[in-house]
Amino acid sequence: MDTETQPTERDRSSRPSGPEDPSEPERREGRSRSALADRLAPWVPGGRVTLTLLILLLFLLLLSTFVLQPFRIPSGSMERGLRIGDRVLVNKLAYRFGARPERGDVVVFDGTGTFGQGDYIKRVVGVGGDHVVCCDQEGRVQVNGRSVDESAFLYPGDSPSAVNFDVVVPDGRLFVLGDHRSDSSDSRDHLGSPGGGMVPVDDVVGRADWIVWPFGHARSGLDRPGAYARVPAGTGGTAGPGGAGDADG
């Protein structure tokens, strides 16, 4: 006769759960993850869906404020690289943590007090201490004694400048030009104004790094031209005589 004790139904139900039973911890973890959302959702019209959208909007706001900001190109002053209606993403962290704008960078800056109300997008040609001249014997812009070949990005048919200038860029300032020189209002237009058309570095919003719209013109990066990378460091020499005038457009 089989004398082995058979567990009763009462024995099974009263058996304490051991550490090998994962069901209760899993239920507690699931409740803890959603507890905050469950508490907030009844207070928000639309419940969890609206709450999710609000969290997403807050994330996008923080991203736009501190990291990346979209800008629409309103004019043809940066053609051929940036066309009217293009959307670019500006890297707002590019010049944080001690980094500074470099020659050749395409930057967005607040023009209030230098160019006028609103944000502008231009290419950095000179940084603090640079001696910038136009033009050399071949009609090219010269920075710190080195002529810069800008043919890779200038608008087709444009000359480097129809306006002569000879300036030394003060520390903490930038000398900027548009790539479509005959259709750009830039540092050349403000040579006789307070500040001499130089943009304070502190007014720079960030560096334009990506074209994101339209898709057919999208690019993952706006590269710094090698012609500017080869320019030697400035010594802050005294500017010689040079003409000042308005650029076309």
mmCIF file of C-alpha atoms in Angstrom:
data_model
loop_
_atom_site.group_PDB
_atom_site.id
_atom_site.type_symbol
_atom_site.label_atom_id
_atom_site.label_comp_id
_atom_site.label_asym_id
_atom_site.label_seq_id
_atom_site.Cartn_x
_atom_site.Cartn_y
_atom_site.Cartn_z
ATOM 1 C CA MET A 1 0.000 0.000 0.000
ATOM 2 C CA ASP A 2 1.243 3.433 -0.868
ATOM 3 C CA THR A 3 1.836 5.233 2.428
ATOM 4 C CA GLU A 4 3.285 8.525 1.004
ATOM 5 C CA THR A 5 1.477 11.548 2.386
ATOM 6 C CA GLN A 6 -0.435 13.420 -0.293
ATOM 7 C CA PRO A 7 -0.688 17.221 0.140
ATOM 8 C CA THR A 8 -4.191 18.477 0.623
ATOM 9 C CA GLU A 9 -5.676 21.485 -1.062
ATOM 10 C CA ARG A 10 -5.371 23.360 2.239
ATOM 11 C CA ASP A 11 -1.647 22.540 2.403
ATOM 12 C CA ARG A 12 -0.990 23.982 -1.029
ATOM 13 C CA SER A 13 -2.887 27.195 -0.403
ATOM 14 C CA SER A 14 -1.201 27.813 2.936
ATOM 15 C CA ARG A 15 2.324 27.214 1.656
ATOM 16 C CA PRO A 16 4.296 30.478 2.026
ATOM 17 C CA SER A 17 5.723 32.010 -1.114
ATOM 18 C CA GLY A 18 9.454 31.550 -1.359
ATOM 19 C CA PRO A 19 12.043 33.794 -2.973
ATOM 20 C CA GLU A 20 11.753 31.690 -6.089
ATOM 21 C CA ASP A 21 8.186 32.946 -6.672
ATOM 22 C CA PRO A 22 8.610 36.038 -8.911
ATOM 23 C CA SER A 23 4.937 36.895 -9.377
ATOM 24 C CA GLU A 24 4.531 39.384 -6.516
ATOM 25 C CA PRO A 25 7.750 41.388 -7.134
ATOM 26 C CA GLU A 26 6.806 41.742 -10.792
ATOM 27 C CA ARG A 27 3.410 43.123 -9.869
ATOM 28 C CA ARG A 28 4.941 45.605 -7.421
ATOM 29 C CA GLU A 29 7.493 46.778 -10.021
ATOM 30 C CA GLY A 30 4.797 47.328 -12.607
ATOM 31 C CA ARG A 31 2.741 49.376 -10.189
ATOM 32 C CA SER A 32 5.725 51.527 -9.145
ATOM 33 C CA ARG A 33 6.628 52.414 -12.735
ATOM 34 C CA SER A 34 3.171 53.715 -13.545
ATOM 35 C CA ALA A 35 2.222 55.087 -10.130
ATOM 36 C CA LEU A 36 3.153 58.717 -10.916
ATOM 37 C CA ALA A 37 1.379 58.703 -14.272
ATOM 38 C CA ASP A 38 -1.672 57.079 -12.697
ATOM 39 C CA ARG A 39 -1.824 59.791 -10.043
ATOM 40 C CA LEU A 40 -1.405 62.667 -12.512
ATOM 41 C CA ALA A 41 -3.627 61.404 -15.328
ATOM 42 C CA PRO A 42 -7.009 62.071 -13.569
ATOM 43 C CA TRP A 43 -6.019 65.736 -13.152
ATOM 44 C CA VAL A 44 -5.309 66.232 -16.869
ATOM 45 C CA PRO A 45 -8.125 66.521 -19.430
ATOM 46 C CA GLY A 46 -7.713 63.598 -21.793
ATOM 47 C CA GLY A 47 -5.923 61.450 -19.253
ATOM 48 C CA ARG A 48 -2.743 59.557 -20.103
ATOM 49 C CA VAL A 49 -2.781 60.544 -23.792
ATOM 50 C CA THR A 50 -2.725 64.257 -22.991
ATOM 51 C CA LEU A 51 -0.129 63.709 -20.274
ATOM 52 C CA THR A 52 2.137 61.887 -22.723
ATOM 53 C CA LEU A 53 1.830 64.726 -25.246
ATOM 54 C CA LEU A 54 2.642 67.312 -22.578
ATOM 55 C CA ILE A 55 5.770 65.415 -21.552
ATOM 56 C CA LEU A 56 6.838 65.197 -25.213
ATOM 57 C CA LEU A 57 6.303 68.948 -25.708
ATOM 58 C CA LEU A 58 8.326 69.705 -22.584
ATOM 59 C CA PHE A 59 11.150 67.539 -23.885
ATOM 60 C CA LEU A 60 11.113 69.326 -27.258
ATOM 61 C CA LEU A 61 11.101 72.724 -25.527
ATOM 62 C CA LEU A 62 14.145 71.815 -23.443
ATOM 63 C CA LEU A 63 15.883 70.417 -26.531
ATOM 64 C CA SER A 64 15.221 73.619 -28.513
ATOM 65 C CA THR A 65 16.295 75.863 -25.631
ATOM 66 C CA PHE A 66 19.568 74.197 -24.759
ATOM 67 C CA VAL A 67 20.693 71.819 -27.537
ATOM 68 C CA LEU A 68 19.235 72.156 -31.055
ATOM 69 C CA GLN A 69 17.064 74.869 -32.556
ATOM 70 C CA PRO A 70 15.482 74.905 -36.029
ATOM 71 C CA PHE A 71 15.724 78.023 -38.186
ATOM 72 C CA ARG A 72 14.163 78.853 -41.538
ATOM 73 C CA ILE A 73 16.336 80.577 -44.159
ATOM 74 C CA PRO A 74 14.409 83.748 -45.128
ATOM 75 C CA SER A 75 16.648 85.176 -47.874
ATOM 76 C CA GLY A 76 19.163 84.248 -50.541
ATOM 77 C CA SER A 77 22.170 85.758 -48.753
ATOM 78 C CA MET A 78 23.741 82.314 -48.120
ATOM 79 C CA GLU A 79 23.121 80.763 -51.544
ATOM 80 C CA ARG A 80 24.246 78.529 -53.064
ATOM 81 C CA GLY A 81 24.651 76.396 -49.947
ATOM 82 C CA LEU A 82 21.507 77.573 -48.135
ATOM 83 C CA ARG A 83 18.447 78.388 -50.177
ATOM 84 C CA ILE A 84 15.311 80.367 -49.340
ATOM 85 C CA GLY A 85 12.957 78.155 -47.341
ATOM 86 C CA ASP A 86 15.601 75.687 -46.183
ATOM 87 C CA ARG A 87 15.320 74.565 -42.575
ATOM 88 C CA VAL A 88 18.558 74.203 -40.665
ATOM 89 C CA LEU A 89 19.277 72.814 -37.226
ATOM 90 C CA VAL A 90 21.549 75.010 -35.145
ATOM 91 C CA ASN A 91 23.864 73.319 -32.677
ATOM 92 C CA LYS A 92 23.605 75.451 -29.516
ATOM 93 C CA LEU A 93 26.263 73.413 -27.716
ATOM 94 C CA ALA A 94 28.933 74.027 -30.375
ATOM 95 C CA TYR A 95 30.429 77.005 -28.548
ATOM 96 C CA ARG A 96 29.821 75.929 -24.976
ATOM 97 C CA PHE A 97 32.462 74.672 -22.598
ATOM 98 C CA GLY A 98 35.179 77.022 -23.876
ATOM 99 C CA ALA A 99 34.828 76.474 -27.649
ATOM 100 C CA ARG A 100 34.734 79.536 -29.914
ATOM 101 C CA PRO A 101 33.526 80.184 -33.472
ATOM 102 C CA GLU A 102 36.159 79.481 -36.119
ATOM 103 C CA ARG A 103 36.768 80.978 -39.540
ATOM 104 C CA GLY A 104 34.530 79.287 -42.075
ATOM 105 C CA ASP A 105 31.781 78.334 -39.611
ATOM 106 C CA VAL A 106 28.196 79.170 -40.578
ATOM 107 C CA VAL A 107 26.621 80.755 -37.502
ATOM 108 C CA VAL A 108 23.255 82.116 -36.428
ATOM 109 C CA PHE A 109 23.399 85.229 -34.254
ATOM 110 C CA ASP A 110 21.131 87.837 -32.740
ATOM 111 C CA GLY A 111 21.650 90.968 -34.815
ATOM 112 C CA THR A 112 20.077 93.362 -32.325
ATOM 113 C CA GLY A 113 22.432 96.304 -31.857
ATOM 114 C CA THR A 114 24.708 95.374 -34.768
ATOM 115 C CA PHE A 115 22.676 94.401 -37.842
ATOM 116 C CA GLY A 116 19.092 95.049 -36.773
ATOM 117 C CA GLN A 117 16.274 93.208 -35.052
ATOM 118 C CA GLY A 118 16.109 89.436 -35.476
ATOM 119 C CA ASP A 119 18.435 86.515 -36.089
ATOM 120 C CA TYR A 120 20.887 86.338 -38.988
ATOM 121 C CA ILE A 121 22.889 83.531 -40.554
ATOM 122 C CA LYS A 122 26.337 84.257 -42.054
ATOM 123 C CA ARG A 123 29.780 82.746 -42.513
ATOM 124 C CA VAL A 124 32.587 83.700 -40.137
ATOM 125 C CA VAL A 125 35.488 85.216 -42.104
ATOM 126 C CA GLY A 126 37.480 86.775 -39.263
ATOM 127 C CA VAL A 127 37.749 86.138 -35.512
ATOM 128 C CA GLY A 128 39.302 88.231 -32.753
ATOM 129 C CA GLY A 129 42.782 89.481 -33.692
ATOM 130 C CA ASP A 130 42.406 88.746 -37.425
ATOM 131 C CA HIS A 131 43.407 91.285 -40.084
ATOM 132 C CA VAL A 132 40.861 90.970 -42.924
ATOM 133 C CA VAL A 133 41.399 92.732 -46.247
ATOM 134 C CA CYS A 134 39.635 92.860 -49.565
ATOM 135 C CA CYS A 135 40.859 92.542 -51.987
ATOM 136 C CA ASP A 136 44.274 91.166 -52.972
ATOM 137 C CA GLN A 137 45.712 91.558 -56.480
ATOM 138 C CA GLU A 138 43.567 88.626 -57.670
ATOM 139 C CA GLY A 139 40.387 89.996 -56.108
ATOM 140 C CA ARG A 140 40.300 87.549 -53.179
ATOM 141 C CA VAL A 141 39.666 88.104 -49.485
ATOM 142 C CA GLN A 142 42.881 88.002 -47.472
ATOM 143 C CA VAL A 143 43.041 87.005 -43.793
ATOM 144 C CA ASN A 144 46.250 87.487 -41.812
ATOM 145 C CA GLY A 145 48.215 87.823 -45.024
ATOM 146 C CA ARG A 146 46.839 84.639 -46.605
ATOM 147 C CA SER A 147 44.502 84.828 -49.598
ATOM 148 C CA VAL A 148 41.426 82.622 -49.269
ATOM 149 C CA ASP A 149 40.000 80.734 -52.240
ATOM 150 C CA GLU A 150 36.225 80.922 -51.647
ATOM 151 C CA SER A 151 35.169 79.584 -55.041
ATOM 152 C CA ALA A 152 33.872 76.317 -53.555
ATOM 153 C CA PHE A 153 30.960 78.034 -51.799
ATOM 154 C CA LEU A 154 30.535 81.548 -53.275
ATOM 155 C CA TYR A 155 27.421 82.079 -55.343
ATOM 156 C CA PRO A 156 28.262 81.486 -59.024
ATOM 157 C CA GLY A 157 29.244 84.728 -60.754
ATOM 158 C CA ASP A 158 29.808 86.642 -57.507
ATOM 159 C CA SER A 159 33.118 88.289 -56.702
ATOM 160 C CA PRO A 160 34.449 87.997 -53.116
ATOM 161 C CA SER A 161 33.364 91.606 -52.572
ATOM 162 C CA ALA A 162 32.438 94.685 -54.551
ATOM 163 C CA VAL A 163 33.292 96.699 -51.423
ATOM 164 C CA ASN A 164 36.868 97.307 -50.309
ATOM 165 C CA PHE A 165 37.664 96.884 -46.622
ATOM 166 C CA ASP A 166 40.700 96.614 -44.375
ATOM 167 C CA VAL A 167 39.829 95.813 -40.758
ATOM 168 C CA VAL A 168 41.230 94.278 -37.605
ATOM 169 C CA VAL A 169 38.655 92.229 -35.712
ATOM 170 C CA PRO A 170 38.562 93.084 -31.976
ATOM 171 C CA ASP A 171 38.770 90.315 -29.401
ATOM 172 C CA GLY A 172 35.365 88.789 -28.682
ATOM 173 C CA ARG A 173 33.986 89.835 -32.081
ATOM 174 C CA LEU A 174 33.428 88.258 -35.506
ATOM 175 C CA PHE A 175 33.613 89.603 -39.059
ATOM 176 C CA VAL A 176 30.898 87.807 -41.062
ATOM 177 C CA LEU A 177 29.891 87.669 -44.726
ATOM 178 C CA GLY A 178 27.137 85.972 -46.710
ATOM 179 C CA ASP A 179 28.076 83.452 -49.416
ATOM 180 C CA HIS A 180 25.900 85.303 -51.947
ATOM 181 C CA ARG A 181 27.992 88.454 -51.664
ATOM 182 C CA SER A 182 25.962 90.548 -54.101
ATOM 183 C CA ASP A 183 22.738 89.759 -52.178
ATOM 184 C CA SER A 184 23.970 89.857 -48.578
ATOM 185 C CA SER A 185 23.771 92.540 -45.925
ATOM 186 C CA ASP A 186 26.687 91.698 -43.643
ATOM 187 C CA SER A 187 29.678 93.194 -41.838
ATOM 188 C CA ARG A 188 30.595 95.235 -44.923
ATOM 189 C CA ASP A 189 27.365 97.235 -44.631
ATOM 190 C CA HIS A 190 28.122 98.372 -41.096
ATOM 191 C CA LEU A 191 31.816 99.261 -41.254
ATOM 192 C CA GLY A 192 31.066 102.865 -40.281
ATOM 193 C CA SER A 193 28.533 101.992 -37.566
ATOM 194 C CA PRO A 194 29.288 101.588 -33.853
ATOM 195 C CA GLY A 195 31.097 98.284 -33.516
ATOM 196 C CA GLY A 196 32.255 98.425 -37.136
ATOM 197 C CA GLY A 197 29.948 95.630 -38.277
ATOM 198 C CA MET A 198 31.604 93.143 -35.930
ATOM 199 C CA VAL A 199 29.286 90.647 -34.238
ATOM 200 C CA PRO A 200 29.842 89.976 -30.506
ATOM 201 C CA VAL A 201 30.607 86.316 -29.876
ATOM 202 C CA ASP A 202 28.155 86.444 -26.968
ATOM 203 C CA ASP A 203 25.336 87.137 -29.472
ATOM 204 C CA VAL A 204 25.959 83.894 -31.387
ATOM 205 C CA VAL A 205 23.072 81.440 -30.970
ATOM 206 C CA GLY A 206 24.996 78.492 -32.375
ATOM 207 C CA ARG A 207 26.527 76.840 -35.423
ATOM 208 C CA ALA A 208 24.350 75.690 -38.342
ATOM 209 C CA ASP A 209 25.270 72.033 -38.689
ATOM 210 C CA TRP A 210 22.417 70.354 -40.576
ATOM 211 C CA ILE A 211 19.980 71.108 -43.380
ATOM 212 C CA VAL A 212 16.890 69.068 -42.524
ATOM 213 C CA TRP A 213 14.333 70.349 -45.049
ATOM 214 C CA PRO A 214 13.517 69.915 -47.863
ATOM 215 C CA PHE A 215 14.553 66.268 -47.888
ATOM 216 C CA GLY A 216 16.057 66.561 -51.361
ATOM 217 C CA HIS A 217 18.463 69.227 -50.109
ATOM 218 C CA ALA A 218 19.109 67.719 -46.668
ATOM 219 C CA ARG A 219 22.689 67.423 -45.509
ATOM 220 C CA SER A 220 24.095 65.938 -42.329
ATOM 221 C CA GLY A 221 26.733 68.609 -41.944
ATOM 222 C CA LEU A 222 27.848 72.031 -43.175
ATOM 223 C CA ASP A 223 31.566 71.477 -43.381
ATOM 224 C CA ARG A 224 34.117 74.113 -42.532
ATOM 225 C CA PRO A 225 35.974 74.941 -45.786
ATOM 226 C CA GLY A 226 39.605 73.857 -45.829
ATOM 227 C CA ALA A 227 40.632 77.245 -47.265
ATOM 228 C CA TYR A 228 39.837 78.909 -43.919
ATOM 229 C CA ALA A 229 41.429 76.132 -41.885
ATOM 230 C CA ARG A 230 44.796 76.994 -43.454
ATOM 231 C CA VAL A 231 44.683 80.665 -42.376
ATOM 232 C CA PRO A 232 47.375 81.461 -39.760
ATOM 233 C CA ALA A 233 46.498 82.887 -36.364
ATOM 234 C CA GLY A 234 45.949 86.626 -36.187
ATOM 235 C CA THR A 235 48.319 89.035 -34.487
ATOM 236 C CA GLY A 236 45.878 91.931 -34.144
ATOM 237 C CA GLY A 237 47.911 94.274 -36.358
ATOM 238 C CA THR A 238 46.743 97.773 -37.224
ATOM 239 C CA ALA A 239 44.446 98.087 -40.194
ATOM 240 C CA GLY A 240 45.594 100.110 -43.136
ATOM 241 C CA PRO A 241 43.471 102.484 -45.191
ATOM 242 C CA GLY A 242 40.519 100.875 -46.859
ATOM 243 C CA GLY A 243 37.295 101.887 -48.507
ATOM 244 C CA ALA A 244 33.902 101.342 -46.887
ATOM 245 C CA GLY A 245 30.572 101.096 -48.619
ATOM 246 C CA ASP A 246 27.323 99.235 -48.965
ATOM 247 C CA ALA A 247 26.977 95.809 -50.481
ATOM 248 C CA ASP A 248 24.307 95.356 -53.095
ATOM 249 C CA GLY A 249 20.889 94.232 -51.850
#
